[in-house]
Amino acid sequence: RIGDVMEVYGPLIEMALGPQVGTFVTGTGEHGLLSDLCGLVVSWGLSFCLAVLFYHGASVLISAYTQRYHPNAPCNKVSPKLQEYMVKVSHRAFPLYVTVVSFGEVFRKLGWSRHCESIEDCGGWAGTALNCIAYFLCVELLIFLDHYYLLHKFEWGKRVMKHSEHHVYKKADELNAWSAYAFAPQDGWSQGLPLALVTCVVRVPLPFVFFMEAATAVWTLYIHTDVRPLPWPFMGCNYHYLHHKYNWYNFGFMTCLFDTLFGTIKHPAPSDYSHMPAKSQ
């Protein structure tokens, strides 16, 4: 059956349209290919709406937090005009971003996904824990390789993926939560796709996949602020800021593990933040 999003919203749609029409539209019944395609479109539309609502809601909350508790932080000094541009770029990219969720649904529909429905299905608690760690590390590795080679190293990748559009934000007062999703559509999409691809290789509970999708959305916002730095091995906002400042180093997403292994790590130093107020470091 199509639709993890539909598992939540399907019953509401069925109540509004009736069981027969509702299950056809949401792709949650046995109505054939057309119903499955319709379900994907509806699921994509709901995912798009949720992504936009999350982006605006979370960014407003993060901005309110930084202004209240870190009033001198550079992320509070982004110009309104630049912030408006960030929102425009993000809105342009969201339609493609959310297809990552759709790809996961297609993989499950086709039987390509190796996800499991319960802890017992995944081999018990020990097996599930090991598989979740393996899933996390595989996603981290693929994001690192995509970010380092495709988006920064290969000339054709730089031309096609247009990662440079995100790297127009180089200074601390050009980065905040609103910049987090301001990528070229194909750029952000390529970095999110491992969340779906790795389910075809590593057997993990479906709720953990959903958790990773949500955690990815939140972490992306966090690393584009300049408050609450984290120590190695986490890719905190302090490490990711250096990636923007130098347009190199620190290609990982949630951790610095693969940067350390590949020799692309740059640890924050006082000189990197000499222009920032001490409270924001």
CSV table of C-alpha atoms in Angstrom, one decimal:
chain,number,residue,atom,x,y,z
A,1,ARG,CA,0.0,0.0,0.0
A,2,ILE,CA,1.1,3.5,-0.8
A,3,GLY,CA,1.6,6.1,1.8
A,4,ASP,CA,3.3,6.5,5.2
A,5,VAL,CA,1.8,10.0,5.2
A,6,MET,CA,-1.5,8.4,4.2
A,7,GLU,CA,-1.4,6.2,7.3
A,8,VAL,CA,-1.9,9.4,9.3
A,9,TYR,CA,-4.0,11.5,7.0
A,10,GLY,CA,-5.8,8.7,5.0
A,11,PRO,CA,-8.6,8.1,7.5
A,12,LEU,CA,-9.4,11.8,7.6
A,13,ILE,CA,-9.6,12.0,3.8
A,14,GLU,CA,-11.7,8.8,3.7
A,15,MET,CA,-14.1,10.4,6.3
A,16,ALA,CA,-14.4,13.5,4.1
A,17,LEU,CA,-14.7,11.7,0.7
A,18,GLY,CA,-16.2,8.4,1.7
A,19,PRO,CA,-14.4,5.0,2.0
A,20,GLN,CA,-14.4,4.1,-1.7
A,21,VAL,CA,-13.3,7.4,-3.1
A,22,GLY,CA,-11.0,8.1,-0.1
A,23,THR,CA,-9.0,4.8,-0.4
A,24,PHE,CA,-8.7,5.4,-4.2
A,25,VAL,CA,-7.4,9.0,-3.8
A,26,THR,CA,-5.0,8.1,-1.0
A,27,GLY,CA,-3.8,4.8,-2.6
A,28,THR,CA,-4.5,2.9,0.5
A,29,GLY,CA,-6.9,0.4,-1.1
A,30,GLU,CA,-6.5,-2.3,-3.7
A,31,HIS,CA,-7.6,-0.1,-6.7
A,32,GLY,CA,-4.6,-0.7,-9.0
A,33,LEU,CA,-1.9,1.4,-10.5
A,34,LEU,CA,-3.9,4.6,-11.0
A,35,SER,CA,-4.9,4.7,-7.4
A,36,ASP,CA,-1.2,4.1,-6.4
A,37,LEU,CA,-0.1,7.0,-8.5
A,38,CYS,CA,-2.9,9.2,-7.1
A,39,GLY,CA,-1.8,8.2,-3.6
A,40,LEU,CA,1.8,9.3,-4.4
A,41,VAL,CA,0.6,12.7,-5.7
A,42,VAL,CA,-1.6,13.3,-2.6
A,43,SER,CA,1.2,12.1,-0.3
A,44,TRP,CA,3.7,14.4,-2.1
A,45,GLY,CA,1.2,17.3,-1.7
A,46,LEU,CA,0.8,16.7,2.0
A,47,SER,CA,4.5,16.3,2.5
A,48,PHE,CA,5.1,19.6,0.7
A,49,CYS,CA,2.6,21.4,2.9
A,50,LEU,CA,4.1,19.9,6.0
A,51,ALA,CA,7.6,20.9,4.9
A,52,VAL,CA,6.6,24.5,4.3
A,53,LEU,CA,4.8,24.8,7.6
A,54,PHE,CA,7.7,23.2,9.4
A,55,TYR,CA,10.2,25.5,7.8
A,56,HIS,CA,8.3,28.7,8.7
A,57,GLY,CA,7.2,27.5,12.1
A,58,ALA,CA,10.5,26.2,13.2
A,59,SER,CA,12.5,29.2,11.8
A,60,VAL,CA,10.2,31.6,13.6
A,61,LEU,CA,10.7,29.7,16.9
A,62,ILE,CA,14.5,29.5,16.4
A,63,SER,CA,14.7,33.2,15.5
A,64,ALA,CA,12.7,34.1,18.6
A,65,TYR,CA,14.9,31.9,20.8
A,66,THR,CA,18.2,33.4,19.4
A,67,GLN,CA,16.9,36.9,19.8
A,68,ARG,CA,15.7,36.3,23.3
A,69,TYR,CA,18.7,34.4,24.7
A,70,HIS,CA,21.5,35.4,22.3
A,71,PRO,CA,20.6,38.9,21.2
A,72,ASN,CA,24.1,39.7,20.0
A,73,ALA,CA,24.5,36.6,17.9
A,74,PRO,CA,25.3,37.2,14.2
A,75,CYS,CA,22.4,35.1,13.1
A,76,ASN,CA,20.1,37.9,14.4
A,77,LYS,CA,21.8,40.4,12.1
A,78,VAL,CA,20.8,38.9,8.7
A,79,SER,CA,19.3,41.7,6.7
A,80,PRO,CA,15.5,41.4,6.0
A,81,LYS,CA,16.2,41.6,2.2
A,82,LEU,CA,18.6,38.7,2.3
A,83,GLN,CA,16.2,36.7,4.5
A,84,GLU,CA,13.4,37.3,2.1
A,85,TYR,CA,15.7,35.9,-0.7
A,86,MET,CA,16.4,32.8,1.4
A,87,VAL,CA,12.7,32.1,1.8
A,88,LYS,CA,12.1,32.5,-1.9
A,89,VAL,CA,15.0,30.1,-2.8
A,90,SER,CA,13.7,27.6,-0.2
A,91,HIS,CA,10.1,27.7,-1.5
A,92,ARG,CA,11.5,27.0,-5.0
A,93,ALA,CA,13.3,23.9,-3.8
A,94,PHE,CA,10.7,22.3,-1.5
A,95,PRO,CA,8.7,20.6,-4.3
A,96,LEU,CA,11.7,18.5,-5.2
A,97,TYR,CA,13.0,18.1,-1.6
A,98,VAL,CA,9.8,16.3,-0.5
A,99,THR,CA,10.1,13.6,-3.2
A,100,VAL,CA,12.7,12.0,-0.9
A,101,VAL,CA,9.7,10.9,1.1
A,102,SER,CA,8.0,9.7,-2.0
A,103,PHE,CA,11.0,7.7,-3.1
A,104,GLY,CA,10.9,5.9,0.3
A,105,GLU,CA,7.2,5.1,-0.3
A,106,VAL,CA,7.9,3.8,-3.8
A,107,PHE,CA,10.8,1.6,-2.5
A,108,ARG,CA,8.4,0.1,0.1
A,109,LYS,CA,5.7,-0.4,-2.5
A,110,LEU,CA,8.0,-2.2,-4.9
A,111,GLY,CA,9.4,-4.4,-2.1
A,112,TRP,CA,12.9,-2.9,-2.5
A,113,SER,CA,13.0,-1.5,1.0
A,114,ARG,CA,14.4,-3.8,3.7
A,115,HIS,CA,12.6,-2.0,6.5
A,116,CYS,CA,10.9,-4.1,9.2
A,117,GLU,CA,7.6,-3.4,11.1
A,118,SER,CA,8.7,-4.4,14.6
A,119,ILE,CA,11.8,-4.9,16.9
A,120,GLU,CA,11.2,-8.7,16.6
A,121,ASP,CA,11.1,-8.4,12.9
A,122,CYS,CA,14.5,-6.7,12.9
A,123,GLY,CA,16.2,-9.4,15.0
A,124,GLY,CA,15.5,-8.3,18.6
A,125,TRP,CA,16.8,-5.3,20.5
A,126,ALA,CA,20.5,-6.0,19.9
A,127,GLY,CA,20.1,-6.6,16.2
A,128,THR,CA,17.9,-3.5,15.8
A,129,ALA,CA,20.3,-1.3,17.7
A,130,LEU,CA,23.2,-2.4,15.5
A,131,ASN,CA,21.2,-2.0,12.3
A,132,CYS,CA,20.1,1.5,13.3
A,133,ILE,CA,23.7,2.5,13.9
A,134,ALA,CA,24.6,1.0,10.5
A,135,TYR,CA,21.8,2.9,8.9
A,136,PHE,CA,22.9,6.1,10.5
A,137,LEU,CA,26.5,5.7,9.5
A,138,CYS,CA,25.6,4.7,5.9
A,139,VAL,CA,23.5,7.8,5.6
A,140,GLU,CA,26.3,9.9,7.0
A,141,LEU,CA,28.8,8.4,4.6
A,142,LEU,CA,26.6,8.9,1.5
A,143,ILE,CA,25.9,12.5,2.5
A,144,PHE,CA,29.6,13.1,3.0
A,145,LEU,CA,30.6,11.6,-0.3
A,146,ASP,CA,27.8,13.5,-2.1
A,147,HIS,CA,28.8,16.8,-0.4
A,148,TYR,CA,32.5,16.4,-0.9
A,149,TYR,CA,32.8,14.9,-4.3
A,150,LEU,CA,29.7,15.7,-6.2
A,151,LEU,CA,29.0,19.2,-4.8
A,152,HIS,CA,32.5,20.5,-4.1
A,153,LYS,CA,35.1,18.5,-6.0
A,154,PHE,CA,33.8,17.3,-9.4
A,155,GLU,CA,33.5,20.2,-11.9
A,156,TRP,CA,30.5,18.7,-13.6
A,157,GLY,CA,28.8,18.2,-10.2
A,158,LYS,CA,29.4,21.8,-9.3
A,159,ARG,CA,27.9,22.9,-12.6
A,160,VAL,CA,24.9,20.7,-12.5
A,161,MET,CA,24.0,20.7,-8.8
A,162,LYS,CA,24.7,24.4,-8.3
A,163,HIS,CA,25.8,24.0,-4.7
A,164,SER,CA,27.4,27.5,-5.0
A,165,GLU,CA,23.9,28.9,-4.7
A,166,HIS,CA,23.9,27.9,-1.1
A,167,HIS,CA,27.5,29.1,-0.5
A,168,VAL,CA,26.6,32.7,-1.2
A,169,TYR,CA,26.0,32.7,2.5
A,170,LYS,CA,29.6,32.9,3.8
A,171,LYS,CA,29.6,35.3,6.8
A,172,ALA,CA,28.1,34.7,10.2
A,173,ASP,CA,25.6,37.5,9.7
A,174,GLU,CA,24.4,35.8,6.5
A,175,LEU,CA,23.4,32.5,8.1
A,176,ASN,CA,20.4,31.7,10.2
A,177,ALA,CA,17.6,29.1,10.2
A,178,TRP,CA,16.0,30.7,7.2
A,179,SER,CA,19.1,29.9,5.1
A,180,ALA,CA,19.0,26.2,6.1
A,181,TYR,CA,17.0,25.1,3.0
A,182,ALA,CA,18.1,27.8,0.6
A,183,PHE,CA,19.7,25.3,-1.9
A,184,ALA,CA,19.2,24.7,-5.6
A,185,PRO,CA,16.4,22.1,-5.7
A,186,GLN,CA,18.7,19.3,-7.1
A,187,ASP,CA,21.4,20.1,-4.5
A,188,GLY,CA,19.3,19.7,-1.4
A,189,TRP,CA,17.5,16.7,-2.9
A,190,SER,CA,20.8,14.9,-3.5
A,191,GLN,CA,21.8,15.3,0.1
A,192,GLY,CA,18.4,14.0,1.4
A,193,LEU,CA,18.1,11.0,-1.0
A,194,PRO,CA,20.4,8.7,1.1
A,195,LEU,CA,17.6,8.6,3.8
A,196,ALA,CA,15.5,6.6,1.3
A,197,LEU,CA,18.4,4.7,-0.5
A,198,VAL,CA,19.9,3.2,2.6
A,199,THR,CA,16.5,1.5,3.5
A,200,CYS,CA,17.2,-0.7,0.4
A,201,VAL,CA,20.4,-2.0,2.1
A,202,VAL,CA,20.0,-1.9,5.8
A,203,ARG,CA,17.1,-3.5,7.7
A,204,VAL,CA,15.7,-1.0,10.2
A,205,PRO,CA,12.3,-0.3,11.8
A,206,LEU,CA,10.2,2.1,9.8
A,207,PRO,CA,9.7,4.4,12.8
A,208,PHE,CA,13.5,4.9,12.9
A,209,VAL,CA,13.5,6.0,9.3
A,210,PHE,CA,10.8,8.5,10.1
A,211,PHE,CA,12.8,9.7,13.1
A,212,MET,CA,15.9,10.2,10.9
A,213,GLU,CA,13.8,12.2,8.4
A,214,ALA,CA,12.5,14.4,11.2
A,215,ALA,CA,16.0,14.7,12.8
A,216,THR,CA,17.5,15.7,9.4
A,217,ALA,CA,15.0,18.5,9.1
A,218,VAL,CA,15.7,19.8,12.5
A,219,TRP,CA,19.5,19.4,12.3
A,220,THR,CA,19.6,21.3,9.0
A,221,LEU,CA,18.1,24.3,10.7
A,222,TYR,CA,20.4,24.0,13.7
A,223,ILE,CA,23.7,23.9,11.9
A,224,HIS,CA,22.9,27.2,10.1
A,225,THR,CA,22.6,29.1,13.3
A,226,ASP,CA,25.6,30.2,15.4
A,227,VAL,CA,24.4,29.4,18.9
A,228,ARG,CA,24.8,26.2,20.9
A,229,PRO,CA,28.1,24.9,19.4
A,230,LEU,CA,28.9,21.2,19.9
A,231,PRO,CA,32.3,19.4,20.4
A,232,TRP,CA,33.8,16.8,18.1
A,233,PRO,CA,32.6,14.3,16.8
A,234,PHE,CA,29.3,16.2,16.3
A,235,MET,CA,28.9,18.5,13.3
A,236,GLY,CA,27.6,21.4,15.4
A,237,CYS,CA,26.8,24.9,14.1
A,238,ASN,CA,30.4,25.9,14.9
A,239,TYR,CA,31.9,23.3,12.6
A,240,HIS,CA,29.4,23.9,9.8
A,241,TYR,CA,30.0,27.6,9.9
A,242,LEU,CA,33.6,27.0,9.0
A,243,HIS,CA,32.4,25.0,5.9
A,244,HIS,CA,30.5,28.1,4.8
A,245,LYS,CA,33.3,30.5,5.7
A,246,TYR,CA,36.1,28.7,3.8
A,247,ASN,CA,33.9,26.9,1.2
A,248,TRP,CA,35.7,23.8,2.2
A,249,TYR,CA,36.3,21.5,5.2
A,250,ASN,CA,33.6,19.8,7.4
A,251,PHE,CA,31.5,18.1,4.7
A,252,GLY,CA,29.7,15.8,7.1
A,253,PHE,CA,26.1,16.3,8.3
A,254,MET,CA,25.5,15.2,11.9
A,255,THR,CA,29.0,14.1,12.7
A,256,CYS,CA,32.6,14.9,11.8
A,257,LEU,CA,33.6,11.2,11.6
A,258,PHE,CA,34.1,11.0,7.9
A,259,ASP,CA,35.8,14.4,7.7
A,260,THR,CA,38.3,13.0,10.3
A,261,LEU,CA,38.8,9.8,8.2
A,262,PHE,CA,39.2,11.7,4.9
A,263,GLY,CA,41.3,14.5,6.3
A,264,THR,CA,38.9,17.3,5.6
A,265,ILE,CA,38.2,18.2,9.2
A,266,LYS,CA,38.8,21.7,10.5
A,267,HIS,CA,38.3,22.3,14.2
A,268,PRO,CA,37.0,25.7,15.3
A,269,ALA,CA,39.7,28.0,16.6
A,270,PRO,CA,39.4,31.4,18.3
A,271,SER,CA,40.7,33.2,15.2
A,272,ASP,CA,37.7,31.8,13.2
A,273,TYR,CA,35.4,33.6,15.5
A,274,SER,CA,37.4,36.7,16.4
A,275,HIS,CA,34.7,38.9,14.9
A,276,MET,CA,31.9,37.4,17.0
A,277,PRO,CA,30.7,38.3,20.5
A,278,ALA,CA,32.0,35.9,23.0
A,279,LYS,CA,28.5,34.9,24.1
A,280,SER,CA,27.7,33.6,20.6
A,281,GLN,CA,30.7,31.3,20.2
